């Protein structure tokens, strides 16, 4: 099933308010690059660490296939078999990137994905599209729907492979959103991190050996130690385009290069990634299921148990590399105590994190376990208990007329009961720590 509005669902689940970092100490060493547009985007936290013309529209060329691969992975089983149609293999320019697949040739989805992402085969993109949606046109519609659901406002696809078309365009920012989402797939990560792959013999061809074409991932002069793979692209109209994934000290980044007419476009990616790694660091605000505050649960006037308020998943943020953890402040919005039954996983409150006087993260906190509390008659609402005591009092007065001492004793008991009720009544107030 198509993921609907994935960007917004992600925000709802994590409740993270994301802000871009602008740090004066790093401004002096911002790299100058030849590409017309570029971005370095943190996959962990959705922060922009480097940018140049990130909202300018450009032709993506073959990095389009990141979207094609992502949808093919999502909608198919890897061992499904594709029978390549005449349309899929013969509707592309024969001098463009291809795997020499012929009509009626059969490949699995898995082998097709390797051919798509390592060899950049255009007919493979068409075959995956037909397998996924029934036709290339329907798949292109799916690509555009998916782009919108990810928050891409300046992207439009007209084909599956990135071959030239005036209405086929994206931005560095949008391509970062698409790439970051694709990187969440373990299948996608495994394929792009493969240096050499053998496609077994098919019903029409002998085995094929294909190599990863990303030079930062191979043993070349552009080799980059932190590179996890990526996708290359080139047409005369688009120039060189590049998507590169890299990781250092747990910080996962994606670099996007658009419209580079220089042969050193790999250096643009290297320099911008180095800039990000050298100037920023990933800090963990909360670990997955980490306890934050203990909240007492009362049963009557006694504490029955304590529950931990914890997050459901890890919460991280990127800060300047010379920042101290004490620069990040937490503000908890939790009850100081509870007097009702609580179920494991029930929402208790929230926590906000501040850096440089700005909210950088916000997430919900949940109960770590279930605590059952027995209801007391004193917990009845709307004065039911007091009313009942009053009726009993009036009845006793009516029966025992003239017994002044008894009346005074009962009146005193009624007053004490009322005071006692409000004394042990625990209001579920929200408390900031």
Coordinates of C-alpha atoms in Angstrom, one line a residue:
X1 CA 0.0 0.0 0.0
X2 CA 1.2 3.5 -0.9
X3 CA 2.5 5.3 2.1
X4 CA 0.2 8.4 2.6
X5 CA 1.7 11.7 3.6
X6 CA 4.8 10.0 5.0
X7 CA 6.4 13.3 6.0
X8 CA 3.5 14.3 8.2
X9 CA 3.1 10.8 9.7
X10 CA 6.8 10.9 10.6
X11 CA 6.3 14.2 12.3
X12 CA 3.3 12.9 14.3
X13 CA 5.0 9.8 15.4
X14 CA 8.2 11.5 16.6
X15 CA 6.8 14.9 17.4
X16 CA 10.1 16.4 16.4
X17 CA 10.3 20.1 15.5
X18 CA 13.2 20.4 13.1
X19 CA 15.3 23.5 12.7
X20 CA 18.3 24.1 10.4
X21 CA 21.6 25.1 12.0
X22 CA 23.3 28.3 11.2
X23 CA 26.6 28.6 13.1
X24 CA 28.9 31.6 12.8
X25 CA 32.0 29.7 13.8
X26 CA 31.6 27.5 10.7
X27 CA 31.0 30.2 8.2
X28 CA 34.7 30.8 7.4
X29 CA 35.3 27.3 6.1
X30 CA 32.2 26.8 4.0
X31 CA 33.4 25.1 0.8
X32 CA 33.1 26.7 -2.6
X33 CA 31.8 24.2 -5.2
X34 CA 31.3 24.2 -8.9
X35 CA 27.9 22.5 -9.0
X36 CA 25.0 24.9 -9.4
X37 CA 23.0 23.3 -6.5
X38 CA 24.0 21.1 -3.6
X39 CA 22.8 20.0 -0.2
X40 CA 24.1 17.9 2.8
X41 CA 21.2 16.5 4.7
X42 CA 21.3 14.6 8.0
X43 CA 19.1 11.5 7.7
X44 CA 19.0 10.9 11.5
X45 CA 17.5 14.3 12.2
X46 CA 16.3 15.8 8.9
X47 CA 18.6 18.8 9.4
X48 CA 20.3 20.7 6.6
X49 CA 24.0 21.0 7.3
X50 CA 25.1 22.5 4.0
X51 CA 23.2 24.2 1.2
X52 CA 23.6 26.0 -2.1
X53 CA 20.6 26.9 -4.2
X54 CA 18.7 24.0 -2.7
X55 CA 15.3 25.1 -4.1
X56 CA 16.4 25.7 -7.7
X57 CA 14.9 23.3 -10.2
X58 CA 17.3 21.1 -12.2
X59 CA 17.2 18.0 -14.3
X60 CA 18.1 15.0 -12.1
X61 CA 19.2 12.5 -14.9
X62 CA 19.7 9.0 -13.5
X63 CA 19.4 9.8 -9.8
X64 CA 15.7 9.6 -10.7
X65 CA 16.3 5.9 -10.2
X66 CA 16.5 6.3 -6.5
X67 CA 12.7 7.0 -6.5
X68 CA 12.2 4.2 -9.0
X69 CA 14.1 1.7 -6.8
X70 CA 12.4 2.8 -3.6
X71 CA 8.9 2.2 -5.0
X72 CA 9.8 -1.1 -6.6
X73 CA 11.2 -2.3 -3.3
X74 CA 8.1 -1.2 -1.4
X75 CA 5.6 -2.8 -3.8
X76 CA 7.2 -6.0 -4.9
X77 CA 8.7 -9.2 -3.5
X78 CA 12.4 -9.6 -4.3
X79 CA 12.0 -13.0 -5.8
X80 CA 9.1 -12.0 -8.0
X81 CA 9.9 -12.5 -11.7
X82 CA 9.7 -9.7 -14.3
X83 CA 9.1 -10.7 -18.0
X84 CA 10.5 -7.6 -19.8
X85 CA 8.1 -6.3 -22.5
X86 CA 9.0 -4.9 -25.9
X87 CA 7.9 -1.5 -24.7
X88 CA 10.2 -1.7 -21.6
X89 CA 13.3 -2.6 -23.6
X90 CA 12.8 -0.8 -26.9
X91 CA 11.4 2.6 -25.8
X92 CA 14.7 3.9 -24.6
X93 CA 17.6 5.5 -26.4
X94 CA 19.9 2.6 -27.4
X95 CA 23.0 4.7 -26.6
X96 CA 21.8 5.4 -23.1
X97 CA 22.7 3.3 -20.1
X98 CA 21.3 -0.3 -20.3
X99 CA 21.9 -3.9 -19.4
X100 CA 21.1 -5.3 -22.9
X101 CA 18.0 -6.9 -21.6
X102 CA 15.9 -8.2 -24.5
X103 CA 12.1 -8.6 -25.0
X104 CA 10.6 -11.6 -23.1
X105 CA 13.8 -11.9 -20.9
X106 CA 13.0 -12.8 -17.3
X107 CA 14.8 -11.4 -14.3
X108 CA 13.9 -11.3 -10.6
X109 CA 13.0 -8.1 -9.0
X110 CA 16.2 -8.4 -6.9
X111 CA 18.5 -8.8 -9.9
X112 CA 16.7 -6.0 -11.7
X113 CA 17.3 -3.7 -8.7
X114 CA 21.0 -4.4 -8.9
X115 CA 21.0 -3.6 -12.6
X116 CA 19.1 -0.4 -11.9
X117 CA 21.2 1.0 -9.1
X118 CA 24.7 -0.3 -10.0
X119 CA 24.5 -0.3 -13.8
X120 CA 21.9 2.4 -14.1
X121 CA 20.0 0.4 -16.8
X122 CA 17.2 2.4 -18.3
X123 CA 15.2 -0.6 -19.6
X124 CA 15.4 -2.1 -16.1
X125 CA 13.6 1.1 -14.7
X126 CA 10.8 0.5 -17.3
X127 CA 10.5 -3.1 -16.4
X128 CA 10.3 -2.5 -12.7
X129 CA 7.6 0.2 -13.4
X130 CA 5.5 -2.2 -15.4
X131 CA 5.8 -4.9 -12.8
X132 CA 4.8 -2.5 -10.0
X133 CA 2.0 -0.5 -11.6
X134 CA 1.0 -2.3 -14.8
X135 CA 2.3 0.4 -17.1
X136 CA 5.0 3.0 -17.2
X137 CA 2.6 5.9 -17.2
X138 CA 0.8 4.6 -14.1
X139 CA 4.2 4.2 -12.3
X140 CA 5.2 7.7 -13.2
X141 CA 1.9 8.9 -11.6
X142 CA 2.9 6.9 -8.5
X143 CA 6.3 8.5 -8.5
X144 CA 4.7 12.0 -8.4
X145 CA 2.2 11.0 -5.7
X146 CA 5.0 9.6 -3.6
X147 CA 7.1 12.8 -4.1
X148 CA 4.3 14.9 -2.8
X149 CA 3.7 12.6 0.2
X150 CA 7.4 13.1 1.1
X151 CA 7.0 16.9 1.1
X152 CA 8.6 17.5 -2.3
X153 CA 7.1 20.7 -3.7
X154 CA 9.3 21.3 -6.7
X155 CA 9.7 17.9 -8.2
X156 CA 7.9 16.4 -11.3
X157 CA 8.7 13.1 -13.0
X158 CA 7.8 12.2 -16.6
X159 CA 9.7 8.9 -16.8
X160 CA 11.3 6.2 -14.7
X161 CA 14.9 6.7 -15.6
X162 CA 15.7 10.4 -15.9
X163 CA 16.2 10.6 -19.6
X164 CA 15.8 14.2 -20.9
X165 CA 12.4 15.9 -20.7
X166 CA 11.7 19.5 -20.0
X167 CA 9.0 18.6 -17.4
X168 CA 11.2 16.2 -15.6
X169 CA 12.9 18.1 -12.8
X170 CA 13.7 18.3 -9.1
X171 CA 15.6 20.3 -6.5
X172 CA 18.5 19.4 -4.3
X173 CA 16.3 19.7 -1.2
X174 CA 13.5 17.5 -2.7
X175 CA 16.1 14.9 -3.9
X176 CA 17.5 14.8 -0.3
X177 CA 14.0 14.0 1.0
X178 CA 13.6 11.2 -1.5
X179 CA 17.1 9.8 -0.9
X180 CA 16.7 9.9 2.9
X181 CA 13.5 8.0 2.6
X182 CA 15.0 5.4 0.3
X183 CA 17.9 4.9 2.7
X184 CA 15.5 3.6 5.4
X185 CA 15.1 0.4 3.3
X186 CA 17.7 -2.3 4.3
X187 CA 17.3 -3.7 0.8
X188 CA 18.2 -0.3 -0.8
X189 CA 21.2 0.1 1.5
X190 CA 22.5 -3.4 0.7
X191 CA 22.3 -2.9 -3.0
X192 CA 24.0 0.5 -3.1
X193 CA 26.8 -0.8 -0.9
X194 CA 27.6 -3.7 -3.2
X195 CA 30.8 -3.2 -5.2
X196 CA 30.5 -6.1 -7.6
X197 CA 27.4 -8.2 -8.4
X198 CA 26.7 -11.2 -10.7
X199 CA 23.3 -11.4 -12.4
X200 CA 22.8 -15.1 -13.1
X201 CA 22.1 -16.5 -16.6
X202 CA 18.5 -15.9 -17.7
X203 CA 16.3 -17.5 -20.3
X204 CA 17.8 -15.1 -22.9
X205 CA 21.3 -14.2 -21.7
X206 CA 24.4 -15.6 -20.0
X207 CA 25.4 -14.2 -16.6
X208 CA 26.4 -10.6 -16.3
X209 CA 28.9 -9.1 -13.9
X210 CA 28.2 -5.5 -13.0
X211 CA 30.2 -3.0 -10.9
X212 CA 29.1 -0.1 -8.7
X213 CA 29.7 3.1 -10.7
X214 CA 30.0 5.5 -7.8
X215 CA 33.7 6.4 -7.7
X216 CA 33.6 7.5 -4.0
X217 CA 32.7 4.0 -3.1
X218 CA 35.3 2.3 -5.3
X219 CA 39.1 2.3 -5.2
X220 CA 39.7 5.4 -7.2
X221 CA 41.2 8.8 -6.6
X222 CA 37.8 9.9 -5.4
X223 CA 37.6 7.2 -2.8
X224 CA 35.9 8.4 0.4
X225 CA 36.3 6.4 3.6
X226 CA 32.8 7.2 4.9
X227 CA 30.9 6.6 1.7
X228 CA 28.2 4.0 1.9
X229 CA 27.3 4.1 -1.8
X230 CA 24.9 6.2 -3.9
X231 CA 23.7 6.9 -7.4
X232 CA 25.3 8.7 -10.3
X233 CA 23.6 10.6 -13.2
X234 CA 24.5 12.4 -16.4
X235 CA 22.9 13.9 -19.5
X236 CA 24.1 16.8 -21.5
X237 CA 21.1 18.8 -20.3
X238 CA 21.4 17.8 -16.6
X239 CA 25.2 17.8 -16.4
X240 CA 26.6 15.6 -13.7
X241 CA 24.3 14.7 -10.9
X242 CA 25.1 12.7 -7.8
X243 CA 23.6 11.2 -4.7
X244 CA 26.1 10.1 -2.0
X245 CA 25.4 8.4 1.4
X246 CA 28.0 8.7 4.1
X247 CA 28.3 7.9 7.8
X248 CA 30.7 8.8 10.5
X249 CA 30.3 8.4 14.3
X250 CA 26.7 7.4 13.8
X251 CA 25.8 10.5 11.8
X252 CA 24.2 9.5 8.5
X253 CA 24.3 12.1 5.7
X254 CA 23.1 12.3 2.2
X255 CA 24.8 14.7 -0.3
X256 CA 23.1 15.7 -3.5
X257 CA 24.9 17.4 -6.4
X258 CA 22.9 18.9 -9.3
X259 CA 24.0 20.5 -12.5
X260 CA 27.8 20.1 -12.4
X261 CA 29.7 20.7 -15.6
X262 CA 33.0 19.9 -14.0
X263 CA 34.7 16.5 -14.1
X264 CA 35.5 17.1 -10.4
X265 CA 31.9 16.9 -9.3
X266 CA 32.9 14.1 -6.9
X267 CA 35.1 16.7 -5.1
X268 CA 32.1 18.8 -4.5
X269 CA 30.5 15.9 -2.7
X270 CA 33.7 15.2 -0.8
X271 CA 34.2 18.8 0.3
X272 CA 30.7 19.4 1.4
X273 CA 30.5 16.1 3.3
X274 CA 33.9 16.9 5.0
X275 CA 32.5 20.3 5.9
X276 CA 29.5 18.7 7.6
X277 CA 31.5 16.0 9.5
X278 CA 34.2 18.5 10.6
X279 CA 31.8 21.1 11.9
X280 CA 28.9 19.1 13.4
X281 CA 28.2 16.2 15.6
X282 CA 25.3 14.0 16.4
X283 CA 24.1 14.0 20.0
X284 CA 21.6 11.6 21.5
X285 CA 18.9 13.4 23.5
X286 CA 17.1 10.2 24.5
X287 CA 17.9 6.6 23.8
X288 CA 15.1 4.2 22.7
X289 CA 12.9 3.4 25.7
X290 CA 15.1 5.5 28.0
X291 CA 13.5 6.4 31.4
X292 CA 13.3 10.1 32.1
X293 CA 11.2 10.9 35.2
X294 CA 9.6 8.7 37.9
X295 CA 6.0 9.5 38.7
X296 CA 4.4 8.1 41.9
X297 CA 1.0 6.4 41.5
X298 CA -1.2 6.8 44.6
X299 CA -3.9 4.4 45.8
X300 CA -5.7 6.4 48.5
X301 CA -3.1 8.1 50.6
X302 CA -0.4 5.5 49.9
X303 CA 2.1 5.3 47.0
X304 CA 1.3 2.0 45.3
X305 CA 4.1 2.1 42.7
X306 CA 6.3 4.4 40.6
X307 CA 6.2 4.5 36.8
X308 CA 8.9 5.7 34.4
X309 CA 8.1 8.2 31.7
X310 CA 10.0 7.0 28.6
X311 CA 10.2 7.7 24.9
X312 CA 9.2 5.2 22.3
X313 CA 12.3 5.6 20.1
X314 CA 15.7 7.3 20.0
X315 CA 15.8 11.1 19.7
X316 CA 18.9 12.7 18.3
X317 CA 20.0 16.1 17.1
X318 CA 23.0 17.7 15.3
X319 CA 24.8 20.5 17.0
X320 CA 28.1 22.4 16.3
X321 CA 31.0 20.1 17.0
X322 CA 32.4 22.3 19.8
X323 CA 29.0 22.5 21.6
X324 CA 28.8 21.1 25.2
X325 CA 25.9 18.8 26.1
X326 CA 25.1 21.4 28.9
X327 CA 24.1 23.8 26.1
X328 CA 21.0 21.7 25.5
X329 CA 18.2 22.1 27.9
X330 CA 15.3 19.8 28.6
X331 CA 11.8 20.9 29.7
X332 CA 9.5 18.2 30.9
X333 CA 5.7 18.6 31.0
X334 CA 4.6 15.7 33.2
X335 CA 2.2 15.1 36.1
X336 CA 4.0 15.2 39.5
X337 CA 1.8 12.4 40.7
X338 CA -1.1 10.2 39.6
X339 CA -4.1 8.7 41.4
X340 CA -5.6 6.5 38.6
X341 CA -4.8 3.3 36.8
X342 CA -2.2 3.6 34.1
X343 CA -1.6 1.2 31.2
X344 CA 1.8 0.5 29.7
X345 CA 2.4 2.7 26.7
X346 CA -0.2 5.3 27.8
X347 CA 0.9 8.9 27.1
X348 CA 2.0 10.7 30.2
X349 CA 3.3 14.0 28.9
X350 CA 6.0 15.5 26.7
X351 CA 9.6 16.8 26.7
X352 CA 11.0 19.7 24.8
X353 CA 14.7 20.3 24.1
X354 CA 16.2 23.7 23.6
X355 CA 19.4 24.8 22.0
X356 CA 20.4 28.4 21.5
X357 CA 17.0 29.4 22.9
X358 CA 15.2 27.5 20.2
X359 CA 13.1 24.4 20.4
X360 CA 15.1 21.7 18.6
X361 CA 13.1 18.6 19.5
X362 CA 9.7 17.7 21.0
X363 CA 8.5 14.2 21.8
X364 CA 5.8 12.4 23.8
X365 CA 6.6 10.3 26.8
X366 CA 4.8 7.1 27.7
X367 CA 4.3 4.8 30.8
X368 CA 6.7 2.0 31.0
X369 CA 4.3 -0.4 32.7
X370 CA 0.8 -1.0 33.9
X371 CA -0.3 0.0 37.4
X372 CA -3.9 -0.7 38.5
X373 CA -5.4 1.5 41.2
X374 CA -8.6 0.5 43.2
X375 CA -11.3 3.1 43.3
X376 CA -12.2 4.5 46.7
X377 CA -15.6 5.8 47.6
X378 CA -13.9 9.1 48.2
X379 CA -13.0 9.3 44.6
X380 CA -16.6 9.6 43.4
X381 CA -17.1 12.9 41.5
X382 CA -19.6 15.7 41.8
X383 CA -20.0 15.5 45.5
X384 CA -21.8 12.1 45.5
X385 CA -20.0 11.0 48.6
X386 CA -20.7 14.3 50.5
X387 CA -24.3 14.2 49.4
X388 CA -24.7 10.6 50.6
X389 CA -23.1 11.5 54.0
X390 CA -25.5 14.4 54.2
X391 CA -28.6 12.2 53.7
X392 CA -27.3 9.7 56.3
X393 CA -26.8 12.6 58.7
X394 CA -30.3 14.0 58.2
X395 CA -31.8 10.5 58.7
X396 CA -30.0 10.0 61.9
X397 CA -31.1 13.5 63.2
X398 CA -34.7 12.6 62.3
X399 CA -34.5 9.3 64.1
X400 CA -32.6 10.5 67.2
X401 CA -34.4 13.8 67.8
X402 CA -33.1 15.8 70.7
X403 CA -29.8 14.0 70.9
X404 CA -27.6 17.1 70.7
X405 CA -24.4 15.4 71.5
X406 CA -25.0 12.8 68.7
X407 CA -25.9 15.5 66.3
X408 CA -22.7 17.4 67.1
X409 CA -20.6 14.3 66.7
X410 CA -22.1 13.4 63.3
X411 CA -21.7 17.0 62.1
X412 CA -18.0 16.9 63.1
X413 CA -17.6 13.6 61.3
X414 CA -19.1 15.1 58.2
X415 CA -16.8 18.0 58.3
X416 CA -13.8 15.8 58.8
X417 CA -14.8 13.5 56.0
X418 CA -15.1 16.5 53.6
X419 CA -11.7 17.8 54.7
X420 CA -10.2 14.3 54.4
X421 CA -11.6 13.9 50.9
X422 CA -10.0 17.0 49.6
X423 CA -6.7 16.3 51.4
X424 CA -6.2 13.0 49.7
X425 CA -7.6 14.1 46.4
X426 CA -4.6 14.1 44.0
X427 CA -5.0 16.4 41.2
X428 CA -3.3 15.4 37.9
X429 CA -1.5 18.7 37.5
X430 CA 1.1 19.1 34.8
X431 CA 4.5 20.0 36.3
X432 CA 7.5 21.5 34.5
X433 CA 10.9 20.3 35.6

